[in-house]
């Protein structure tokens, strides 16, 4: 058996899964794409195990562990996605921002080009005098 055939198939599977993780916004499709990536790794493990003629079959044993971990990951991931969908009504990854860290105090929030108002809340530090707020240099932080 040539090693190139399963290796090329594994690369195609992995690239398809990577595209799915990066391009999709539905959490279920992202989980399916991660499974594709894990299956590509499993295919490589078994192919190299056969190619190297390993007497202990370490590649196949590692593949069994990977399958067990993938099954646990998909079970927990699917339970989390269903719970989020039940509470929020969407499984869109971009709309799930409740667990994101809030911006640190004392920094100016980036403004959109469409927003012309100065609605970003800033903390001016220990000097909260009215003339300190009027200074545009005080609002700019790195």
CSV table of C-alpha atoms in Angstrom, one decimal:
chain,number,residue,atom,x,y,z
A,1,UNK,CA,0.0,0.0,0.0
A,2,UNK,CA,1.3,3.4,-0.9
A,3,UNK,CA,1.4,5.9,2.0
A,4,UNK,CA,0.4,8.8,-0.3
A,5,UNK,CA,-3.2,7.7,-0.8
A,6,UNK,CA,-4.3,7.8,2.8
A,7,UNK,CA,-2.1,10.8,3.5
A,8,UNK,CA,-3.7,12.9,0.6
A,9,UNK,CA,-7.2,11.8,1.8
A,10,UNK,CA,-6.3,12.8,5.4
A,11,UNK,CA,-5.1,16.2,4.2
A,12,UNK,CA,-8.3,16.8,2.2
A,13,UNK,CA,-10.4,15.8,5.3
A,14,UNK,CA,-8.4,18.0,7.6
A,15,UNK,CA,-8.6,21.0,5.2
A,16,UNK,CA,-12.4,20.5,4.8
A,17,UNK,CA,-12.7,20.4,8.6
A,18,UNK,CA,-10.5,23.5,9.0
A,19,UNK,CA,-12.6,25.4,6.5
A,20,UNK,CA,-15.7,24.4,8.3
A,21,UNK,CA,-14.3,25.6,11.7
A,22,UNK,CA,-13.2,28.9,10.3
A,23,UNK,CA,-16.1,29.7,7.9
A,24,UNK,CA,-19.2,28.3,9.6
A,25,UNK,CA,-21.1,30.2,12.3
A,26,UNK,CA,-23.5,27.4,13.3
A,27,UNK,CA,-22.1,25.6,16.4
A,28,UNK,CA,-23.3,22.2,15.2
A,29,UNK,CA,-21.5,22.6,11.9
A,30,UNK,CA,-18.4,23.7,13.8
A,31,UNK,CA,-18.5,20.5,16.0
A,32,UNK,CA,-18.9,18.4,12.9
A,33,UNK,CA,-15.9,20.1,11.3
A,34,UNK,CA,-13.8,19.3,14.4
A,35,UNK,CA,-14.9,15.7,14.1
A,36,UNK,CA,-13.7,15.7,10.4
A,37,UNK,CA,-10.3,17.0,11.6
A,38,UNK,CA,-10.0,14.3,14.2
A,39,UNK,CA,-10.9,11.6,11.7
A,40,UNK,CA,-8.2,12.9,9.4
A,41,UNK,CA,-5.7,12.5,12.3
A,42,UNK,CA,-7.1,9.0,13.0
A,43,UNK,CA,-6.6,8.1,9.3
A,44,UNK,CA,-3.0,9.2,9.4
A,45,UNK,CA,-2.3,7.3,12.7
A,46,UNK,CA,-3.6,4.0,11.2
A,47,UNK,CA,-1.9,4.6,7.8
A,48,UNK,CA,1.5,5.2,9.4
A,49,UNK,CA,0.9,2.2,11.8
A,50,UNK,CA,0.4,-0.1,8.8
A,51,UNK,CA,3.2,1.5,6.8
A,52,UNK,CA,5.7,1.2,9.7
A,53,UNK,CA,4.6,-2.4,10.4
A,54,UNK,CA,4.5,-1.7,14.1
A,55,UNK,CA,4.2,-4.9,16.2
A,56,UNK,CA,2.6,-3.1,19.1
A,57,UNK,CA,0.1,-1.3,16.8
A,58,UNK,CA,0.6,1.9,18.8
A,59,UNK,CA,-1.1,4.0,16.0
A,60,UNK,CA,-4.3,1.9,16.2
A,61,UNK,CA,-4.3,2.0,20.0
A,62,UNK,CA,-3.9,5.8,19.9
A,63,UNK,CA,-6.7,5.9,17.3
A,64,UNK,CA,-9.0,4.1,19.8
A,65,UNK,CA,-8.2,6.6,22.5
A,66,UNK,CA,-8.9,9.5,20.0
A,67,UNK,CA,-12.2,8.0,19.1
A,68,UNK,CA,-13.2,7.7,22.7
A,69,UNK,CA,-12.2,11.3,23.4
A,70,UNK,CA,-14.0,12.5,20.3
A,71,UNK,CA,-17.2,10.7,21.4
A,72,UNK,CA,-17.0,12.4,24.8
A,73,UNK,CA,-16.3,15.8,23.2
A,74,UNK,CA,-19.2,15.6,20.8
A,75,UNK,CA,-21.6,14.5,23.6
A,76,UNK,CA,-20.7,17.3,25.9
A,77,UNK,CA,-20.4,19.8,23.0
A,78,UNK,CA,-23.8,18.9,21.7
A,79,UNK,CA,-25.4,19.1,25.2
A,80,UNK,CA,-23.9,22.6,25.6
A,81,UNK,CA,-25.1,23.7,22.1
A,82,UNK,CA,-28.6,22.4,22.8
A,83,UNK,CA,-28.7,24.2,26.2
A,84,UNK,CA,-27.6,27.5,24.6
A,85,UNK,CA,-30.1,27.1,21.8
A,86,UNK,CA,-32.9,26.5,24.3
A,87,UNK,CA,-31.9,29.6,26.3
A,88,UNK,CA,-31.0,32.0,23.5
A,89,UNK,CA,-33.0,30.7,20.5
A,90,UNK,CA,-29.9,30.6,18.3
A,91,UNK,CA,-26.8,28.5,17.8
A,92,UNK,CA,-24.9,31.2,16.0
A,93,UNK,CA,-21.4,31.4,17.4
A,94,UNK,CA,-20.9,35.1,16.7
A,95,UNK,CA,-24.0,36.1,18.8
A,96,UNK,CA,-22.9,34.3,21.9
A,97,UNK,CA,-20.9,37.0,23.7
A,98,UNK,CA,-22.2,36.6,27.3
A,99,UNK,CA,-19.1,34.7,28.4
A,100,UNK,CA,-16.7,37.2,26.8
A,101,UNK,CA,-14.6,39.3,29.1
A,102,UNK,CA,-15.7,42.9,29.4
A,103,UNK,CA,-13.2,45.5,28.2
A,104,UNK,CA,-10.9,46.7,30.9
A,105,UNK,CA,-11.7,50.0,32.6
A,106,UNK,CA,-9.7,53.0,31.6
A,107,UNK,CA,-9.5,52.1,27.9
A,108,UNK,CA,-11.3,53.8,25.1
A,109,UNK,CA,-13.6,51.4,23.2
A,110,UNK,CA,-13.0,51.3,19.5
A,111,UNK,CA,-15.6,53.2,17.5
A,112,UNK,CA,-17.4,52.0,14.4
A,113,UNK,CA,-17.2,54.1,11.3
A,114,UNK,CA,-20.9,54.2,11.2
A,115,UNK,CA,-21.2,55.7,14.8
A,116,UNK,CA,-20.4,59.4,14.9
A,117,UNK,CA,-21.2,60.0,18.5
A,118,UNK,CA,-18.7,59.8,21.4
A,119,UNK,CA,-20.8,57.2,23.2
A,120,UNK,CA,-17.8,55.1,24.4
A,121,UNK,CA,-17.5,55.2,28.2
A,122,UNK,CA,-14.1,56.0,29.5
A,123,UNK,CA,-12.5,56.2,32.9
A,124,UNK,CA,-10.4,59.2,33.3
A,125,UNK,CA,-8.4,57.9,36.3
A,126,UNK,CA,-8.0,59.7,39.6
A,127,UNK,CA,-8.4,63.1,38.0
A,128,UNK,CA,-12.2,63.4,37.4
A,129,UNK,CA,-12.4,67.1,37.2
A,130,UNK,CA,-14.6,68.7,34.4
A,131,UNK,CA,-11.6,70.3,32.7
A,132,UNK,CA,-9.8,66.9,32.6
A,133,UNK,CA,-12.7,65.5,30.7
A,134,UNK,CA,-12.6,68.3,28.2
A,135,UNK,CA,-9.1,67.6,27.3
A,136,UNK,CA,-9.0,65.3,24.1
A,137,UNK,CA,-5.5,64.1,25.1
A,138,UNK,CA,-6.8,62.5,28.2
A,139,UNK,CA,-9.3,60.4,26.2
A,140,UNK,CA,-6.6,58.8,24.1
A,141,UNK,CA,-5.1,55.7,25.6
A,142,UNK,CA,-3.0,52.9,24.0
